[in-house]
Coordinates of C-alpha atoms in Angstrom, one line a residue:
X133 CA -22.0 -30.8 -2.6
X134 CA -22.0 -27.0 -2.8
X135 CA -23.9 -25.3 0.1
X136 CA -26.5 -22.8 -0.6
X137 CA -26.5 -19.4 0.1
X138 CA -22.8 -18.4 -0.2
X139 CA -22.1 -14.9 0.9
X140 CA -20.4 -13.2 -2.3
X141 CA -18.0 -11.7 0.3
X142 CA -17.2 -14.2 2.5
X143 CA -16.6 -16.5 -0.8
X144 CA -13.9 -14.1 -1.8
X145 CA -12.0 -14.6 1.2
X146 CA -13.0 -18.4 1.6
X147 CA -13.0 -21.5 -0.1
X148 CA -15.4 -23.8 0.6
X149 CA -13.9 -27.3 0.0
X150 CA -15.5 -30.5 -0.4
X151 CA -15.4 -31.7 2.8
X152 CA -17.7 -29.0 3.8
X153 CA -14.3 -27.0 5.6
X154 CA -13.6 -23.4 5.0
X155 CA -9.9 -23.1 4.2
X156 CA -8.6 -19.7 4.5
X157 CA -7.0 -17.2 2.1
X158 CA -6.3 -14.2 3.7
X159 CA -5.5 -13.8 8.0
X160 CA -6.8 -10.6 9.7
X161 CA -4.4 -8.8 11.8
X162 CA -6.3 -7.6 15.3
X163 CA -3.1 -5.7 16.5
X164 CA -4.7 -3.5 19.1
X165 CA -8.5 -3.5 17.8
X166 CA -9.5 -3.6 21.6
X167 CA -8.6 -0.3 22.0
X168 CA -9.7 1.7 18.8
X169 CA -10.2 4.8 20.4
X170 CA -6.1 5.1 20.8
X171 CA -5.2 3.9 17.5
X172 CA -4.4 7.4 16.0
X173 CA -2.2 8.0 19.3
X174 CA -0.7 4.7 19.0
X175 CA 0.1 5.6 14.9
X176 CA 1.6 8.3 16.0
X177 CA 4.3 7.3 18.5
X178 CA 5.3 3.7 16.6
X179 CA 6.2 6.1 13.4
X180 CA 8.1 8.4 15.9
X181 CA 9.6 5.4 17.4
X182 CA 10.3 4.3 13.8
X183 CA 12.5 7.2 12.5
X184 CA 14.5 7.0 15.4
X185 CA 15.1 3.3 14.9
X186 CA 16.3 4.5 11.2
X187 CA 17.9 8.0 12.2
X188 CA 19.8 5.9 15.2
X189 CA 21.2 2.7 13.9
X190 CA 21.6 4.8 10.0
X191 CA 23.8 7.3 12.0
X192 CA 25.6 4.1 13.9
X193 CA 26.3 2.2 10.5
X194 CA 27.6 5.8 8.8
X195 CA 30.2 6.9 11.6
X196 CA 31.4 3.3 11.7
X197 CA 32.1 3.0 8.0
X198 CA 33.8 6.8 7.5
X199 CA 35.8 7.6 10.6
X200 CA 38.6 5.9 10.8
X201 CA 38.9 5.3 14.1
X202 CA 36.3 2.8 14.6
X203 CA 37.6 0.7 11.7
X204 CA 38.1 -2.1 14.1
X205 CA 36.4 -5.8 14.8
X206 CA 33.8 -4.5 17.6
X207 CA 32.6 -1.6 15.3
X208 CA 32.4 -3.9 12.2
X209 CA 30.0 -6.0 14.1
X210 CA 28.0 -3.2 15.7
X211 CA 27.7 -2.1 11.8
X212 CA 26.3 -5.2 11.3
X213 CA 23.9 -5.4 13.9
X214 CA 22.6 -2.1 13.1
X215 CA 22.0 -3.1 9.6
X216 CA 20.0 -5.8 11.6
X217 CA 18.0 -4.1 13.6
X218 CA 16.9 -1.9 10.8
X219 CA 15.8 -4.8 8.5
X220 CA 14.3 -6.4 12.0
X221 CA 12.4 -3.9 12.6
X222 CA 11.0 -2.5 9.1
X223 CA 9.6 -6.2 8.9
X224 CA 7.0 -5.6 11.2
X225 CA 6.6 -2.2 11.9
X226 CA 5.5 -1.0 8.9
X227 CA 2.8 -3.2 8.3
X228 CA 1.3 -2.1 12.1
X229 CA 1.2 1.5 11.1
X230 CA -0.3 0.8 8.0
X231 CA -3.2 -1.2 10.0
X232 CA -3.5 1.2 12.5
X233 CA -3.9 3.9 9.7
X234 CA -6.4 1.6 7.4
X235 CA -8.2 0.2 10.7
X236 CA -8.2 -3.2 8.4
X237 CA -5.7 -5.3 9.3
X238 CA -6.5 -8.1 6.2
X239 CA -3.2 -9.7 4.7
X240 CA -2.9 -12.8 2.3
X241 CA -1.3 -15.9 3.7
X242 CA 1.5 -15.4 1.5
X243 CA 2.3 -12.0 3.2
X244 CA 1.8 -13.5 6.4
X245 CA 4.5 -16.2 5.2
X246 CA 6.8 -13.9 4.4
X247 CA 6.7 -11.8 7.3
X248 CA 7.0 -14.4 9.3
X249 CA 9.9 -16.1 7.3
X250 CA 12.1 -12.3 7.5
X251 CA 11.0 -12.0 11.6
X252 CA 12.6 -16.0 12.5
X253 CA 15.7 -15.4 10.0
X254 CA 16.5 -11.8 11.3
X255 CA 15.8 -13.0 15.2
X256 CA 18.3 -15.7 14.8
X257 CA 21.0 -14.0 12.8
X258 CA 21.0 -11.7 15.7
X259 CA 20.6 -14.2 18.8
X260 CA 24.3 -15.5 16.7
X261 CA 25.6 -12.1 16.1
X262 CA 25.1 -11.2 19.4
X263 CA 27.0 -14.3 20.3
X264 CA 29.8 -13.6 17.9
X265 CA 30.0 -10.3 19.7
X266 CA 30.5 -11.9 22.8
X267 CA 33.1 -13.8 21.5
X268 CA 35.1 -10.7 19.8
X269 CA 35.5 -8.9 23.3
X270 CA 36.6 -12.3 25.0
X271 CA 39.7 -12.3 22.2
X272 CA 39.5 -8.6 23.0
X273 CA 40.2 -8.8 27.2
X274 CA 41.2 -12.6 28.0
X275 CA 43.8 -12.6 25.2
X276 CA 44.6 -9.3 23.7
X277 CA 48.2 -10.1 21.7
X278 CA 46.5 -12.6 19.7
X279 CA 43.4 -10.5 19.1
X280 CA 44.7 -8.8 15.8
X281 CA 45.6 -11.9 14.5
X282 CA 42.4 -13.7 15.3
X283 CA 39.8 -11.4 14.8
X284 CA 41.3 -10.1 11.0
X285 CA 38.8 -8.7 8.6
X286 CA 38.3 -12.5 6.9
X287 CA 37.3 -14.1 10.2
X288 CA 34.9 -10.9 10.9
X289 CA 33.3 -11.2 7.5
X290 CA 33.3 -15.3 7.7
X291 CA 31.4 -14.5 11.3
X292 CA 28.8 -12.9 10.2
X293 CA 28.6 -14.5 6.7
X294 CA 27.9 -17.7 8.8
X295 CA 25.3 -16.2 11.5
X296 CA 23.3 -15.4 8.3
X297 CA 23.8 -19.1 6.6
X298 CA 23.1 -21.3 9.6
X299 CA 19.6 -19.9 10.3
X300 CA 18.2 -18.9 6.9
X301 CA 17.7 -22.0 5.5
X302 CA 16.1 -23.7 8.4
X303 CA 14.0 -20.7 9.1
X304 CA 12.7 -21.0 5.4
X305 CA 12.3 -24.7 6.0
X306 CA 10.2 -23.7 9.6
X307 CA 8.1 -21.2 7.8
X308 CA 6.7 -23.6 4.6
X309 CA 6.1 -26.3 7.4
X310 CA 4.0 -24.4 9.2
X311 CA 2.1 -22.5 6.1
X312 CA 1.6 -26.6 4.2
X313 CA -0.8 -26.7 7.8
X314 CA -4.6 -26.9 6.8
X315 CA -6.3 -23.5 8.0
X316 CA -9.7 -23.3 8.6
X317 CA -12.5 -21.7 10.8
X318 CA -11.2 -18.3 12.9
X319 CA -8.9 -16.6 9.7
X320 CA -8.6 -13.7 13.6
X321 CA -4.8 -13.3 14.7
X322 CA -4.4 -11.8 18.1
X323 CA -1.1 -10.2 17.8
X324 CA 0.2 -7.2 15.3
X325 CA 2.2 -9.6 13.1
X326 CA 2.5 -13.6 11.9
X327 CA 4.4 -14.7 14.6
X328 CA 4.5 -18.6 15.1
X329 CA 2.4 -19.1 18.2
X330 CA -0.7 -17.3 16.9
X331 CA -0.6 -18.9 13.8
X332 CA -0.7 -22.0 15.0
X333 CA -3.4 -21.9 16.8
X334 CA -5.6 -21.2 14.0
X335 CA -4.1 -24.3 11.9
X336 CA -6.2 -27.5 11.8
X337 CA -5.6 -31.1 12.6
X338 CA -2.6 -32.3 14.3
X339 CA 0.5 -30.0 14.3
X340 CA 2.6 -32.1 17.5
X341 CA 4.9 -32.8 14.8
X342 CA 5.3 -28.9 14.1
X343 CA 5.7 -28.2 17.9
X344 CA 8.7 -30.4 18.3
X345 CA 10.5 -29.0 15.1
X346 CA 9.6 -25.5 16.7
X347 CA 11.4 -26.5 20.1
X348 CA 14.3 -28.0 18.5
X349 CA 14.8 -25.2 16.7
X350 CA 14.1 -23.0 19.3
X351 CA 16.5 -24.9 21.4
X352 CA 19.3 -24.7 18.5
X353 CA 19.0 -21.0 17.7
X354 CA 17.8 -19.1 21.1
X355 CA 20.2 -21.4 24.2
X356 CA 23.1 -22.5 22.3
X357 CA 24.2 -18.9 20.9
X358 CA 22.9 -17.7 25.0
X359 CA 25.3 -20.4 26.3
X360 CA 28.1 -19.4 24.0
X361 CA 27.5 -15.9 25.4
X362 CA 27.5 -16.7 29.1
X363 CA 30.8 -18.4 28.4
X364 CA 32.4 -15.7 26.9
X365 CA 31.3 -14.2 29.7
X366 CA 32.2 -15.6 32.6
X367 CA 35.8 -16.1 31.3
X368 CA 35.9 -12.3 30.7
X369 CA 34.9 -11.8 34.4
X370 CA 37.3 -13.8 35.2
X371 CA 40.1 -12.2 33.8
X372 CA 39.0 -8.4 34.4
X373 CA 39.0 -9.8 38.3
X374 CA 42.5 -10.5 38.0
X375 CA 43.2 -7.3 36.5
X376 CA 45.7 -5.4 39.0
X377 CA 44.0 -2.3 38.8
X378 CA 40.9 -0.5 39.5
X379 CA 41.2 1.6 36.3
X380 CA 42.3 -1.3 34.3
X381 CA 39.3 -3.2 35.4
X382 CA 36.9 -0.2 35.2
X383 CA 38.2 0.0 31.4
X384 CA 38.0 -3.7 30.6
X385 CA 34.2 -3.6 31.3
X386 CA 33.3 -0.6 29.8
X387 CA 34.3 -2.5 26.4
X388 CA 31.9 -4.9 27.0
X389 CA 29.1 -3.8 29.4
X390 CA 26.8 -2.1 26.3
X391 CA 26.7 -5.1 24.3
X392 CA 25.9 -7.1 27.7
X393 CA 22.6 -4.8 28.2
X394 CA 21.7 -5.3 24.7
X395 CA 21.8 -9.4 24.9
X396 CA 19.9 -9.0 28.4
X397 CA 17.4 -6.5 26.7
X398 CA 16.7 -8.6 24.1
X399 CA 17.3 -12.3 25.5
X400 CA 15.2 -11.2 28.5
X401 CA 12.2 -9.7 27.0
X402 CA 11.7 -12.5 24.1
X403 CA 12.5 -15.2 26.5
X404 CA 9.6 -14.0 28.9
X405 CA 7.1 -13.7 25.6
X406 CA 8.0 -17.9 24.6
X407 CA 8.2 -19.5 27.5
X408 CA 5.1 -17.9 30.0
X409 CA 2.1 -20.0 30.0
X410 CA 0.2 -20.2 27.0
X411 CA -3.1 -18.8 28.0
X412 CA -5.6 -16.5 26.4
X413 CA -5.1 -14.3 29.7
X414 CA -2.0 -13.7 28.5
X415 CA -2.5 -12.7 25.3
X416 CA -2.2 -9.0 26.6
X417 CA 1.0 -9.8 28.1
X418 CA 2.5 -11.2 24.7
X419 CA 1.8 -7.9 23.0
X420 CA 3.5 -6.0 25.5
X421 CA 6.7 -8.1 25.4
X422 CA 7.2 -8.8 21.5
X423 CA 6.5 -4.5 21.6
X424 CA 9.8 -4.4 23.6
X425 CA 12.2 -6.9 21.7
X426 CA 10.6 -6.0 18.2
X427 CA 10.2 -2.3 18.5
X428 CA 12.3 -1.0 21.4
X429 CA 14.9 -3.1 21.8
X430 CA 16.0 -1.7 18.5
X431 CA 15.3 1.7 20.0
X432 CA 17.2 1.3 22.7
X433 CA 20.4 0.2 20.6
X434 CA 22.0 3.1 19.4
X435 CA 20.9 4.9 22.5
X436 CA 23.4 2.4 24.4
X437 CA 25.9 2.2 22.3
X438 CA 26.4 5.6 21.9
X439 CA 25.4 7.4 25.1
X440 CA 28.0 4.8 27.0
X441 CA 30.8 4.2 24.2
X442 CA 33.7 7.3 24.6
X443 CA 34.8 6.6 20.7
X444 CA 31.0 6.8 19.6
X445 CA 30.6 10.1 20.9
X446 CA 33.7 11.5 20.0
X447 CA 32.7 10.1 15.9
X448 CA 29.6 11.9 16.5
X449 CA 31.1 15.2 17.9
X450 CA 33.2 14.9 14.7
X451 CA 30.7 14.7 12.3
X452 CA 27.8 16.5 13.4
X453 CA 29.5 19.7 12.7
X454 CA 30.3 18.4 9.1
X455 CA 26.6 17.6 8.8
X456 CA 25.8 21.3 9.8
X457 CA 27.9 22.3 6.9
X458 CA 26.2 21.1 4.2

């Protein structure tokens, strides 16, 4: 029986159903609506923050691919996970500027899928890509005659051809899953963008059976390519120790220790947003962290790479003046 009294407004965003529930059509974004009066501020230094994601990892991916002295295994994958971090990053940071300039926040439930769907499949690809990193410089230090032979162009491109094929179809798989859930009541998110936790707490009925295909998943994509890391790892510490040499194990490290604050930057920050308690106190909290390994880890990248990588520097002394030319 239809109820009486409909609000023409309210109707266009909800559909009353037969059983009396109102099934939503369209989530509302709160992002940072607690604090309106800084929203102009806050506009203004995520799109700063944005063009130098673009300028930083663009200017990473061109000096890799024309000088031809990083044409090697480690710089192919940097290339890569530049390219990453760009498409990471323009997932959800152009949809909080545009809320913080409309002071709206409304998106569909199929945008809210598909944001969602790009954030998991991009987040794994890198947790592997990070771990296929790992695994270049412990071919790169614990066996170095065999490392042209190993790590050719085929096995780089096989790498991260797989990194991207092991997650995306789960991660599509995840996302429908979760969006076939029943919605009703609250349509409010409290975060800037469809992540998984959020969402689910507006979804109605049972969704236990969601939760444990979120933790094996979880499990499959976020520890096992961490383990594979701290393996590489600790076999490369290994064999730097052993190194005869101060210099020789000052240089050993220094091939490795940017991409070793990156996989802390980023392992660190999202592993403290996932696993804290689940509490509306820490709502706050959440915000903060999925800020740093959504928006400024990505910042930070080419900032580390560059500022403590010799060949980087000398690519960009090259071509800056070449730049200035034109």
């Amino acid at each position: 029986m239809q109820p009486r009294n409909v609000n023409p407004q309210r109707e266009s965003n909800l559909k009353i159903t037969e059983t009396n529930l109102t099934t939503i059509r369209e989530f509302v974004l709160l992002g940072f609506s607690e604090i309106p009066r800084f929203h102009w501020y806050l506009f203004g230094v995520f799109l700063v923050i944005y063009v130098i994601i673009l300028l930083g990892n663009g200017v990473i991916i061109l000096i890799t691919k024309v000088d031809h002295t990083l044409q090697t295994p480690m710089y192919f994958f940097l290339r890569n996970l530049s390219f990453l971090e760009i498409c990471y990053v323009s997932v959800t940071l152009p949809r909080m500027l545009m809320d913080l300039w409309t002071q709206k926040g409304a998106i569909s439930i199929s945008a809210c899928a598909t944001q969602m769907c790009f954030f998991l499949i991009l987040g794994a690809t890198e947790c592997f890509l990070l771990a296929v990193m790992s695994y270049d410089r412990y071919v790169a230090i614990c066996n170095p005659l065999h490392y042209p032979l190993v790590m050719n162009h085929k096995m780089c491109v096989q790498l991260v051809a797989a990194s991207w094929a092991i997650v995306t179809p789960v991660q599509i798989g995840q996302t429908c899953q979760i969006f076939l859930l029943p919605f009703c009541g609250s349509n409010l998110i409290k975060h800037f963008f469809c992540d998984i936790p959020p969402i689910l707490k507006l979804a109605c009925g049972d969704i236990f059976i969601n939760e444990i295909m979120i933790y094996i998943f979880s499990v499959l994509f976020v520890p096992v390519p961490f383990l594979l890391i701290l393996r590489s790892y600790s076999r490369i510490i290994s064999t730097i120790l052993k190194l005869p040499s101060t210099t020789g194990r000052a240089k050993a490290f220094s091939t490795c220790s940017s991409h070793l604050i990156v996989v802390i930057l980023f392992y660190g920050t999202a592993t403290i947003t996932y696993l804290k308690p689940k509490s509306n106190q820490y709502e706050g909290m959440q915000k903060l962290f999925s800020l740093f390994y959504t928006i400024l880890t990505p910042m930070f990248n080419p900032l580390i790479y560059s500022l403590r990588n010799k060949d980087v520097l000398e690519a960009l002394r090259k071509l800056l003046p070449k730049m200035s030319a034109l």
